[in-house]
Tab-separated table of C-alpha atoms and ligand atoms in Angstrom:
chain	number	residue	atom	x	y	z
L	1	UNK	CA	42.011	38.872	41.229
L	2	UNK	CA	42.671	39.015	37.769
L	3	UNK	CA	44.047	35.428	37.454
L	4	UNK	CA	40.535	34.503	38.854
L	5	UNK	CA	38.237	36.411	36.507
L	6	UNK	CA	40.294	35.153	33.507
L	7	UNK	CA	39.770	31.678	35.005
L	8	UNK	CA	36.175	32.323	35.496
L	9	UNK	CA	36.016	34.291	31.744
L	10	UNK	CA	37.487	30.626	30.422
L	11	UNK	CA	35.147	28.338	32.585
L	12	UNK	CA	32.107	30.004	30.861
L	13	UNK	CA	33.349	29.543	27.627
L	14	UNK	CA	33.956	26.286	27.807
L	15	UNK	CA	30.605	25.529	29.141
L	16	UNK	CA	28.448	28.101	26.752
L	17	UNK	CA	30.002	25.302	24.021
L	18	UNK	CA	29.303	22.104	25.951
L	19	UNK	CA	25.728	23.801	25.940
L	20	UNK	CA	25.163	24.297	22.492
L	21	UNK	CA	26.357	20.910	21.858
L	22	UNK	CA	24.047	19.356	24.288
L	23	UNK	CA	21.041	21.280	23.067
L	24	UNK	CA	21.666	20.686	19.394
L	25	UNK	CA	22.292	23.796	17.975
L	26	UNK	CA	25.776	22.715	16.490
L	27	UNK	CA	23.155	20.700	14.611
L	28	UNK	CA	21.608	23.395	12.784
L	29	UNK	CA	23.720	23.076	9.941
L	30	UNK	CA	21.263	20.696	8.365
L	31	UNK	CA	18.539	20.910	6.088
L	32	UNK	CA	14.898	19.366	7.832
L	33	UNK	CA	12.498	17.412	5.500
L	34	UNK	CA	9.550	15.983	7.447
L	35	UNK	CA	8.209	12.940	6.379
L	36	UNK	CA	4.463	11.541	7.795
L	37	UNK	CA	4.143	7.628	6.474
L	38	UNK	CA	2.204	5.027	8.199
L	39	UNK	CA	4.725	2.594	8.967
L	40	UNK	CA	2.898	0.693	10.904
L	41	UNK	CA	-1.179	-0.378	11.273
L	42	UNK	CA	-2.914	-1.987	8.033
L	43	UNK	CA	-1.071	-0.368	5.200
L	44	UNK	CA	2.505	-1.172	6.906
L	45	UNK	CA	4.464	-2.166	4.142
L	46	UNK	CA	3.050	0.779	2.271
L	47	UNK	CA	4.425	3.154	4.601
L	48	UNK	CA	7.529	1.755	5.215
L	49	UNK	CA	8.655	1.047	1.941
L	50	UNK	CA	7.882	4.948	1.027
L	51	UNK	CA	9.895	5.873	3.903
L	52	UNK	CA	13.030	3.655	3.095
L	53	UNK	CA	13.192	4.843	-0.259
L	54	UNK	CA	13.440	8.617	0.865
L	55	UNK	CA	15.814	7.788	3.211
L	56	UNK	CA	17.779	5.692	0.490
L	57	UNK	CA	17.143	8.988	-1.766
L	58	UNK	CA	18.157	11.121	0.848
L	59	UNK	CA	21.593	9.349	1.760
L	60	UNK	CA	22.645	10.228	-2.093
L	61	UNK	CA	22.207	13.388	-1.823
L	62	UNK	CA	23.784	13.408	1.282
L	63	UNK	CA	26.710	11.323	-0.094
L	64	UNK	CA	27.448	13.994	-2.769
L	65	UNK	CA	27.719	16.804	-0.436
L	66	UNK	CA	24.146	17.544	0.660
L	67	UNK	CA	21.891	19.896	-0.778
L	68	UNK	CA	22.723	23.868	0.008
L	69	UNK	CA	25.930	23.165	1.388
L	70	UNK	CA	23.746	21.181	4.295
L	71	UNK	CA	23.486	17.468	4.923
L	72	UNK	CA	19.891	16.650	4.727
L	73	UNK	CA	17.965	15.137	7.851
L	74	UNK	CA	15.096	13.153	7.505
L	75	UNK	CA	12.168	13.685	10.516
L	76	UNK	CA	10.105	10.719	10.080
L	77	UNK	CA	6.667	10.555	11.447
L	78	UNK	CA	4.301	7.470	11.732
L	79	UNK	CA	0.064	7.985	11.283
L	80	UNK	CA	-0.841	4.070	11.658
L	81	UNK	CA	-2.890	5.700	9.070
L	82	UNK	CA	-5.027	7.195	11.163
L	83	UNK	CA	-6.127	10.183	9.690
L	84	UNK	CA	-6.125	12.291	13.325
L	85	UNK	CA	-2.830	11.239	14.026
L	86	UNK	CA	-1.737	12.547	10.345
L	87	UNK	CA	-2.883	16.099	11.652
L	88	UNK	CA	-0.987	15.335	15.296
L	89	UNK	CA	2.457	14.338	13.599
L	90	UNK	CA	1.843	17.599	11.179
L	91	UNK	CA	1.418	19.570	14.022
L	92	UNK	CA	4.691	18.433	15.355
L	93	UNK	CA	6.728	18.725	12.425
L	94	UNK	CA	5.918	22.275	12.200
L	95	UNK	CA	5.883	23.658	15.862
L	96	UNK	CA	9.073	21.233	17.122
L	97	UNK	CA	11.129	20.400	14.491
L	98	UNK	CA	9.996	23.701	12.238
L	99	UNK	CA	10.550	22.220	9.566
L	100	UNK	CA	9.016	23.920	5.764
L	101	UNK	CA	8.655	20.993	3.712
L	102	UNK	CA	6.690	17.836	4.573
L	103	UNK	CA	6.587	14.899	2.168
L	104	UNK	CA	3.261	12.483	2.847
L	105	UNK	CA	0.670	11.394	4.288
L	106	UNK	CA	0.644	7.708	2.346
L	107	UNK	CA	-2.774	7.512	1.846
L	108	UNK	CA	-5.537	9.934	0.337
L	109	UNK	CA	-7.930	9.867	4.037
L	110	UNK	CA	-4.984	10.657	5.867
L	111	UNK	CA	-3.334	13.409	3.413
L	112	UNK	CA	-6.703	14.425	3.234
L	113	UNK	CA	-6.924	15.522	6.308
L	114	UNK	CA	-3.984	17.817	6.857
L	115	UNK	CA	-3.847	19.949	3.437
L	116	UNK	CA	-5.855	22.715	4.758
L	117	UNK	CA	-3.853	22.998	8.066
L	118	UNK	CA	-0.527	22.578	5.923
L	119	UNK	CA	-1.720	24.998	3.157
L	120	UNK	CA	-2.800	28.209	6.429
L	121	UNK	CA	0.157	27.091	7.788
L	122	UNK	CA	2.555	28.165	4.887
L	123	UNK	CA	4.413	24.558	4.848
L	124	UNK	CA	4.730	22.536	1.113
L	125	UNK	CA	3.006	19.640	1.244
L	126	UNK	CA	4.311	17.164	-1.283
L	127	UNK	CA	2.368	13.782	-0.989
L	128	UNK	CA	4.268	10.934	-2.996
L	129	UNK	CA	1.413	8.315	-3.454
L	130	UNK	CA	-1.990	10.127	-2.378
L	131	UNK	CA	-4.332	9.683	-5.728
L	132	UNK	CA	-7.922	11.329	-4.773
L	133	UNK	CA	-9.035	14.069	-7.208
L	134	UNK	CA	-9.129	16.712	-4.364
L	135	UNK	CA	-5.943	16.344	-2.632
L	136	UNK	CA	-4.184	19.020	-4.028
L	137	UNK	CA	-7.413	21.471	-4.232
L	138	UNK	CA	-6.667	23.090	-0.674
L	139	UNK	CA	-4.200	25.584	-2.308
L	140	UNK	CA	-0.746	25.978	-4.240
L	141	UNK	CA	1.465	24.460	-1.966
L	142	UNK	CA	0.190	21.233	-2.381
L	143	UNK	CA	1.918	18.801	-4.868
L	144	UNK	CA	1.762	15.237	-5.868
L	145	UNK	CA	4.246	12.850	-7.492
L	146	UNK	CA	1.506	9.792	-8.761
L	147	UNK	CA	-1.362	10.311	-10.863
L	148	UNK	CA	-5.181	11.107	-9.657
L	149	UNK	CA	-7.654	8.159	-9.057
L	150	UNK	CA	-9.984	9.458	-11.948
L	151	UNK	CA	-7.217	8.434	-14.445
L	152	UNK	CA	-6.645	4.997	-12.999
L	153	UNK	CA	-10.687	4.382	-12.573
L	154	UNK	CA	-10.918	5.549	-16.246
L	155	UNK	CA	-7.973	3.103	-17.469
L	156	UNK	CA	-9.713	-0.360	-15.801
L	157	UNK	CA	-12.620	0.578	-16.831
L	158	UNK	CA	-11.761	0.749	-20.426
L	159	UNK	CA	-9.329	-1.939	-20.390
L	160	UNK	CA	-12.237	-4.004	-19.022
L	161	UNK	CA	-14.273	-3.099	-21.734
L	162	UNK	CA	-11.705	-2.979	-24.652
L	163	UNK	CA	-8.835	-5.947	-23.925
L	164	UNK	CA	-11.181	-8.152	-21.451
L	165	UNK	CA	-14.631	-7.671	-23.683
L	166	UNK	CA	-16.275	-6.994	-20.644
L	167	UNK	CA	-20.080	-6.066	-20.978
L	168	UNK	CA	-21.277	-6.336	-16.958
L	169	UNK	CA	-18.868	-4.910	-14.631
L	170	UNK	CA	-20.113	-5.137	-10.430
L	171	UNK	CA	-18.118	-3.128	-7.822
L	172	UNK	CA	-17.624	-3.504	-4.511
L	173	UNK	CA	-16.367	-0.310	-2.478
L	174	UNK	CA	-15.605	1.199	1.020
L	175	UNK	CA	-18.427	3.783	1.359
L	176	UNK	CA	-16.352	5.694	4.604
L	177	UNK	CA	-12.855	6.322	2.355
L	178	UNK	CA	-12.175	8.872	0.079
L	179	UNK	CA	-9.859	6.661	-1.916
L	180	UNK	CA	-12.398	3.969	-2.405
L	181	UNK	CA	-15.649	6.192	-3.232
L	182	UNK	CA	-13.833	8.212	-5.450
L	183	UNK	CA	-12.029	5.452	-7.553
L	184	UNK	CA	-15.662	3.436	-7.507
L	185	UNK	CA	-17.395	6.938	-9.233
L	186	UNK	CA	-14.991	7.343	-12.123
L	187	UNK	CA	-14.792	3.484	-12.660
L	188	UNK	CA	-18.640	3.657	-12.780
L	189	UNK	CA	-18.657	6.521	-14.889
L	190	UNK	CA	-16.231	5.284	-17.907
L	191	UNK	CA	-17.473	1.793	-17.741
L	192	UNK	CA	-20.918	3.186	-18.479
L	193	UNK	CA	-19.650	6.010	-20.986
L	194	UNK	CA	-18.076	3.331	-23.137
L	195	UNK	CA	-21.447	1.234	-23.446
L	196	UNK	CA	-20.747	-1.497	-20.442
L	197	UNK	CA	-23.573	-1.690	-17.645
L	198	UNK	CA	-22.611	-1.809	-14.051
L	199	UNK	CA	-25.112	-4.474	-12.684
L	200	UNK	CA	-24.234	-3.867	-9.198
L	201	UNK	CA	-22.508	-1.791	-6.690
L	202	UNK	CA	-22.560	-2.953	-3.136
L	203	UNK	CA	-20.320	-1.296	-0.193
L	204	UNK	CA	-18.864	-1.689	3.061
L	205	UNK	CA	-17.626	0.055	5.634
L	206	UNK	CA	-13.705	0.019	6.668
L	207	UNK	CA	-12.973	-2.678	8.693
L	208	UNK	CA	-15.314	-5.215	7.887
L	209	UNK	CA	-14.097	-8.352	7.359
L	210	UNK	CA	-17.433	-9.957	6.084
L	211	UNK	CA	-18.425	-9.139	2.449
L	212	UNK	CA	-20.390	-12.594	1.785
L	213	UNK	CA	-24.075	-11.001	1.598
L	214	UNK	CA	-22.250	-8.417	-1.046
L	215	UNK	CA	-21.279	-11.161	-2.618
L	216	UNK	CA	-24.128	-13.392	-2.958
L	217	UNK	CA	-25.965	-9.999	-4.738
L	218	UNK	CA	-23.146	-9.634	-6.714
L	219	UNK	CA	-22.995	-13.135	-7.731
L	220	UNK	CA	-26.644	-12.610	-8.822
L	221	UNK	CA	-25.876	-9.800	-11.344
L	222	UNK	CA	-23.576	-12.421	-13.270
L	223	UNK	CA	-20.952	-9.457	-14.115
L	224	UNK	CA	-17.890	-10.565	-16.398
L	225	UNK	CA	-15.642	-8.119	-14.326
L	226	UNK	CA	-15.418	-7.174	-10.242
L	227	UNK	CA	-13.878	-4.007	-9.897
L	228	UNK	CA	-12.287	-3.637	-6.045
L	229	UNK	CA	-11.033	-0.206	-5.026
L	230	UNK	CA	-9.107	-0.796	-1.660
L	231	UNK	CA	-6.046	-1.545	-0.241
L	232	UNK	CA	-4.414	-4.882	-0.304
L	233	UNK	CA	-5.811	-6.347	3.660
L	234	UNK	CA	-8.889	-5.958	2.715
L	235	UNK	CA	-8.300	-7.253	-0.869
L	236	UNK	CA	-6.928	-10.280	0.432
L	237	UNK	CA	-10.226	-10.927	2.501
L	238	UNK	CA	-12.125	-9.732	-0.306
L	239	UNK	CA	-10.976	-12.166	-3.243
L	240	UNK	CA	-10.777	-15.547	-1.064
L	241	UNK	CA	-14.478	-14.870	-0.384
L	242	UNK	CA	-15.506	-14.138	-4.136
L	243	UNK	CA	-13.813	-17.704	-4.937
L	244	UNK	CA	-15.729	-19.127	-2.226
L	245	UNK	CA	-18.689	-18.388	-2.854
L	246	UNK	CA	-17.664	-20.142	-6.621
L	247	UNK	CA	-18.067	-16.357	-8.346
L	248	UNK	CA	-15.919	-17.056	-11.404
L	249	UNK	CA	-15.221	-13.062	-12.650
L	250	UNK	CA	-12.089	-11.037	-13.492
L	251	UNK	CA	-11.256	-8.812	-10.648
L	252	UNK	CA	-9.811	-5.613	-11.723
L	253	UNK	CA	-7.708	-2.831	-8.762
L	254	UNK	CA	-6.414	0.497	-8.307
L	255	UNK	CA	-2.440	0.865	-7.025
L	256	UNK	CA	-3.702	0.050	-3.858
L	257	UNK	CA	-3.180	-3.662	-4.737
L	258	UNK	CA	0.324	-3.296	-4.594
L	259	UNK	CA	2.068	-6.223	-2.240
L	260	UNK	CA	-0.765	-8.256	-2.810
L	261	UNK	CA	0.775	-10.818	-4.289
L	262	UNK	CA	2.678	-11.297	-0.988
L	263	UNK	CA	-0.181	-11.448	0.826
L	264	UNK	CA	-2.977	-13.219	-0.812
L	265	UNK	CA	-2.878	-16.909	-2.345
L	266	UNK	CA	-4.160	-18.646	-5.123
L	267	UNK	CA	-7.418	-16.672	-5.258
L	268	UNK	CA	-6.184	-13.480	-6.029
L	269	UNK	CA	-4.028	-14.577	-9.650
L	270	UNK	CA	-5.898	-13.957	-12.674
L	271	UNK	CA	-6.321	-10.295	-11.377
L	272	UNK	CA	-5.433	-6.922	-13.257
L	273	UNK	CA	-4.426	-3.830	-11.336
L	274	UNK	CA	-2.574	-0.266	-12.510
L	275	UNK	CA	0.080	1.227	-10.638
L	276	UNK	CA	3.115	3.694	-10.374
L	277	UNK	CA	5.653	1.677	-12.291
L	278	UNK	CA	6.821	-2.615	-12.314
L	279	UNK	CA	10.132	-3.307	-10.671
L	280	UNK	CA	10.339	-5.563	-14.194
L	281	UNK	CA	10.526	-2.768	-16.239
L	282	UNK	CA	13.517	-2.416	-18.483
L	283	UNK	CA	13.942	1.533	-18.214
L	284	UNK	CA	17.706	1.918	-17.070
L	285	UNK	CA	16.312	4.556	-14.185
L	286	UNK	CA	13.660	1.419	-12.872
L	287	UNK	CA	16.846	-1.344	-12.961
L	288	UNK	CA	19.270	1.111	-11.388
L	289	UNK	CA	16.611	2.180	-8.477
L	290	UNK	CA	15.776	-1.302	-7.788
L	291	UNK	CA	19.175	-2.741	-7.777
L	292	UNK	CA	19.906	-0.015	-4.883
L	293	UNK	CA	17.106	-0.759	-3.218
L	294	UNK	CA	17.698	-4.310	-3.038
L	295	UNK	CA	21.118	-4.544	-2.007
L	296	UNK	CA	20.167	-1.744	0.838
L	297	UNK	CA	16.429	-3.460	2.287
L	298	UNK	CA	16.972	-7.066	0.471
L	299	UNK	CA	13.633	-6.722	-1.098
L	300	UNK	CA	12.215	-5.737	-3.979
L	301	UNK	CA	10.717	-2.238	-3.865
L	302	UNK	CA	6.908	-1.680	-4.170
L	303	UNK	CA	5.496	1.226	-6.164
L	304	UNK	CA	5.156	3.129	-3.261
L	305	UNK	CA	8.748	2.893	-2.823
L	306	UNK	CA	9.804	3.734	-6.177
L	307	UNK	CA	7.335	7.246	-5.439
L	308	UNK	CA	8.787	7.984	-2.348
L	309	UNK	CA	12.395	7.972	-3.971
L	310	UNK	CA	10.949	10.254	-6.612
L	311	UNK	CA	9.151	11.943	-4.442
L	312	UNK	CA	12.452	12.939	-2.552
L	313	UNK	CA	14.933	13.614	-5.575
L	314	UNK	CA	11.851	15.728	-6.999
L	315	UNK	CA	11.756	18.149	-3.760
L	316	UNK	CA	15.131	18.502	-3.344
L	317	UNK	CA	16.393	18.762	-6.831
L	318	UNK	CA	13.490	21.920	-6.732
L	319	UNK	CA	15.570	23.292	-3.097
L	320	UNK	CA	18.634	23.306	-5.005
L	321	UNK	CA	16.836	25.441	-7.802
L	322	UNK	CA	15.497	27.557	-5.376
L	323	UNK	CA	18.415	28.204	-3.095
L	324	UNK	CA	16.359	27.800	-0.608
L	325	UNK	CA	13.491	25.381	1.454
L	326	UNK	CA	11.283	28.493	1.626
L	327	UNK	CA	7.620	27.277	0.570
L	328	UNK	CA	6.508	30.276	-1.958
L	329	UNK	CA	10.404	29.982	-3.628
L	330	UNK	CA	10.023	26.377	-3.674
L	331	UNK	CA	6.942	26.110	-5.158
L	332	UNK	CA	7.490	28.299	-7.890
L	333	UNK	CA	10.841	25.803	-8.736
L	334	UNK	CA	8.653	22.740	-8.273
L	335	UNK	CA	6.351	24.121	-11.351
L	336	UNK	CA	9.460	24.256	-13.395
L	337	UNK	CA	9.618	20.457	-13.152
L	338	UNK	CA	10.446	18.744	-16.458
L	339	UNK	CA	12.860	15.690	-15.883
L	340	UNK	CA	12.130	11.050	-16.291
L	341	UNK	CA	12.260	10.096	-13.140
L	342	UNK	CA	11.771	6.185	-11.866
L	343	UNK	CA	7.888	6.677	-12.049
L	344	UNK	CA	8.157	8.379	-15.622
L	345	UNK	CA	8.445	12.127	-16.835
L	346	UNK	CA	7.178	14.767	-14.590
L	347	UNK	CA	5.512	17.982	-15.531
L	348	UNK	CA	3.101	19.907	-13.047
L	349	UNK	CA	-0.366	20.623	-14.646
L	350	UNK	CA	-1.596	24.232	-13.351
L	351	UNK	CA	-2.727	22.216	-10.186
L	352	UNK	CA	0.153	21.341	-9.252
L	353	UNK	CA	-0.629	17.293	-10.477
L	354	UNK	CA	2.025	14.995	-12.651
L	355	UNK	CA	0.850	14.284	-15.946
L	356	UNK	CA	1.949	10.887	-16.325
L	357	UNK	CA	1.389	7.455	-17.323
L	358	UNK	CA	-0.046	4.069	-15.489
L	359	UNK	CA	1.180	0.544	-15.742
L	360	UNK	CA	-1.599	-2.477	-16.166
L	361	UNK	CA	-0.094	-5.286	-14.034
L	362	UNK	CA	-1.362	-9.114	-14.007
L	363	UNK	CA	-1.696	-11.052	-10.930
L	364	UNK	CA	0.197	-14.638	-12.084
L	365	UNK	CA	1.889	-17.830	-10.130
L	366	UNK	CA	5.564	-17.384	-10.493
L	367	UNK	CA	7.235	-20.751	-11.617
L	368	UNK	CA	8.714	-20.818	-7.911
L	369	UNK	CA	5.092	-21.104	-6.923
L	370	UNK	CA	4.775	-17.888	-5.383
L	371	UNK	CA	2.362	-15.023	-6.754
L	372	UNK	CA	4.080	-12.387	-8.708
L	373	UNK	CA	2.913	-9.809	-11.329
L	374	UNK	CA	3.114	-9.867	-14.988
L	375	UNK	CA	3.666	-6.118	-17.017
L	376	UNK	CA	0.566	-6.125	-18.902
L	377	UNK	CA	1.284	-2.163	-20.971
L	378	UNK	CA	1.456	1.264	-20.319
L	379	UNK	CA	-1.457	3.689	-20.520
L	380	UNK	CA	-0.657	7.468	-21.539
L	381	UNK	CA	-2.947	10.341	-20.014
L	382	UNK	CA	-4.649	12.065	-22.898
T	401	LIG	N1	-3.017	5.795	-3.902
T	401	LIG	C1	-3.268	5.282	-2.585
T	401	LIG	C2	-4.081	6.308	-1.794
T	401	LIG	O1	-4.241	7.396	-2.216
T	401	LIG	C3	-1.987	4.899	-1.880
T	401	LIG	C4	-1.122	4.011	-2.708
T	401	LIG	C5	-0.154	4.539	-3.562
T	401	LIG	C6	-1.276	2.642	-2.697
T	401	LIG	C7	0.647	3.705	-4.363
T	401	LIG	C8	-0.498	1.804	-3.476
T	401	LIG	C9	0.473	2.339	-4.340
T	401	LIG	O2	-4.582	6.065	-0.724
């Protein structure tokens, strides 16, 4: 009788640990980071850049012990930037996984839409490449690792004006996205405040894949510069029908240009946007990241990339301050933030946004044929 309960004791032993190896929960050794990128609908390469680069930030880490004594896990998410799938995959993140720390959305409509919820909800919210103005204004767990749209409306408009002698500027906007209205206002606003005259501003709705009656009003305003605050699909559309239609004007872009060159042709070089950082750079942190990145994806990494690396190093780094993932600790380590990171030197201004520089690129024809982009200089914030 005895024999048998011991026999029975063992039995349930043994299974109680093929159980918790089944279910996981040998598995909560590591630390969760959730990630929400839109890796796949029109901003694709955006997303999935951003995501390979955490995951390439995430392995060093991981490679050097882990952070807290715990291997880090990465729980990636995918929007299709679509803003209501942004909130869906937050949901998730929180109530399945449970994890503390979420690092996205990609864009400013979709991030957008999820601060509030994040922000109730207790969870940090660190966005690596979402620019709007308002972003971080739902409350103080919100961070950023790129600079605000204001700044980089406010740098092509005075580069227009002050290294292009541009005195007529048009623009040509999404009226339905955040991104797009908001970059369009503080262009507007600088290229008037600096004595230019903005001789027309036509819109469009997301989408849209016809902008020729924009155009022909444009064309009539005969402006030296086209500002274009969008992403690069739509760019691509949008500068083969401005040569078209024979409109000979500088167009000028926000970061969300980046990976046009491997998208549009001919039409697009002559073109100036600002972004995050250029893979040409000679800063030994920029050569280092992109030689890793390379030899890991076999391309070269996007801006979005080289954000979504810093993104990752700047969150954990913080955890490793903190002792811990908790949001309110965390936060308070994330403000402590002083360190060059691929992007540039990070500081947090009291809400909770990098004060950093911008890069002016040039669209040009590489002497392979293919487009490529030319490091034009370095703007500082004031
Ligand atoms: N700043 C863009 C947005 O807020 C996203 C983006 C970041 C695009 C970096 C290109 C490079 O929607």
């Amino acid at each position: 009788m005895k024999r048998k309960l011991l026999v029975v004791g063992a039995l349930v032993v043994v299974l109680a640990v093929i159980i918790v190896l089944l279910t996981g929960r040998g598995k909560s050794d590591t630390l969760k980071i959730g990630t929400i990128m839109s890796t796949s609908g029109p901003v694709s390469h955006f997303g999935t850049q951003c995501r390979d680069a955490m995951l390439l930030a995430i392995d060093e880490f991981n490679a050097r012990g882990g952070v807290l004594g715990k291997q880090v896990e990465l729980i990636a998410e995918d929007d299709e930037k679509n803003p209501e799938k942004t909130m869906n995959a937050l949901i998730k993140l929180i109530t399945k996984d449970k994890v503390k720390v979420v690092l996205g959305g990609l864009t400013s409509d979709c991030t957008l839409a999820i601060t509030k919820e994040a922000q109730q909800r207790g969870i940090l919210l660190f966005t690596p490449t979402s620019t709007n103005d308002s972003v971080t204004d739902a409350g103080d767990l919100i961070f950023r690792a790129c600079f605000k749209d204001s700044f980089q409306g406010q740098v092509m408009a005075q580069f227009a004006i002050e290294n292009l002698g541009a005195k007529k500027a048009a623009i040509l906007y999404d009226m339905n996205n955040d991104y797009s209205t908001g970059l369009m206002k503080s262009f507007e606003e600088t290229f008037t405040a600096f004595g230019g005259t903005v001789v027309a501003s036509e819109s469009y709705a997301g989408g849209d894949k016809d902008f020729n009656a924009q155009i022909t009003k444009i064309k009539a305003g005969d402006p030296d510069v086209l500002f274009l605050p969008d992403y690069y699909n739509t760019i691509s559309l949008i500068t083969k029908q401005v040569r078209n239609q024979g409109l000979d004007v500088i167009m000028l872009g926000p970061d969300g240009w980046d990976e046009l060159v491997g998208q549009a042709g001919e039409e697009a070089v002559g073109g100036y946007y600002c972004n995050h950082y250029s893979p040409d750079a000679d800063d030994p942190d920029v050569v280092e990241f992109v030689r890793k990145y390379r030899e890991r994806y076999g391309v070269t990494p996007n801006a979005l990339a080289a954000l979504g690396y810093d993104a990752t190093y700047i969150v954990l780094e913080a955890i490793e301050r903190a002792g811990t993932d908790d949001p309110q600790k965390l936060k308070a380590a994330l403000m402590e933030t002083d360190k060059k990171y691929v992007t540039g030197h990070i500081t947090f201004d009291a809400n909770r946004n990098p004060v950093k520089s911008t890069t002016i690129l040039k669209v040009v024809k590489g002497a392979d044929g293919k487009l490529t982009t030319e490091y034009v200089g370095m703007v500082n914030p004031e």
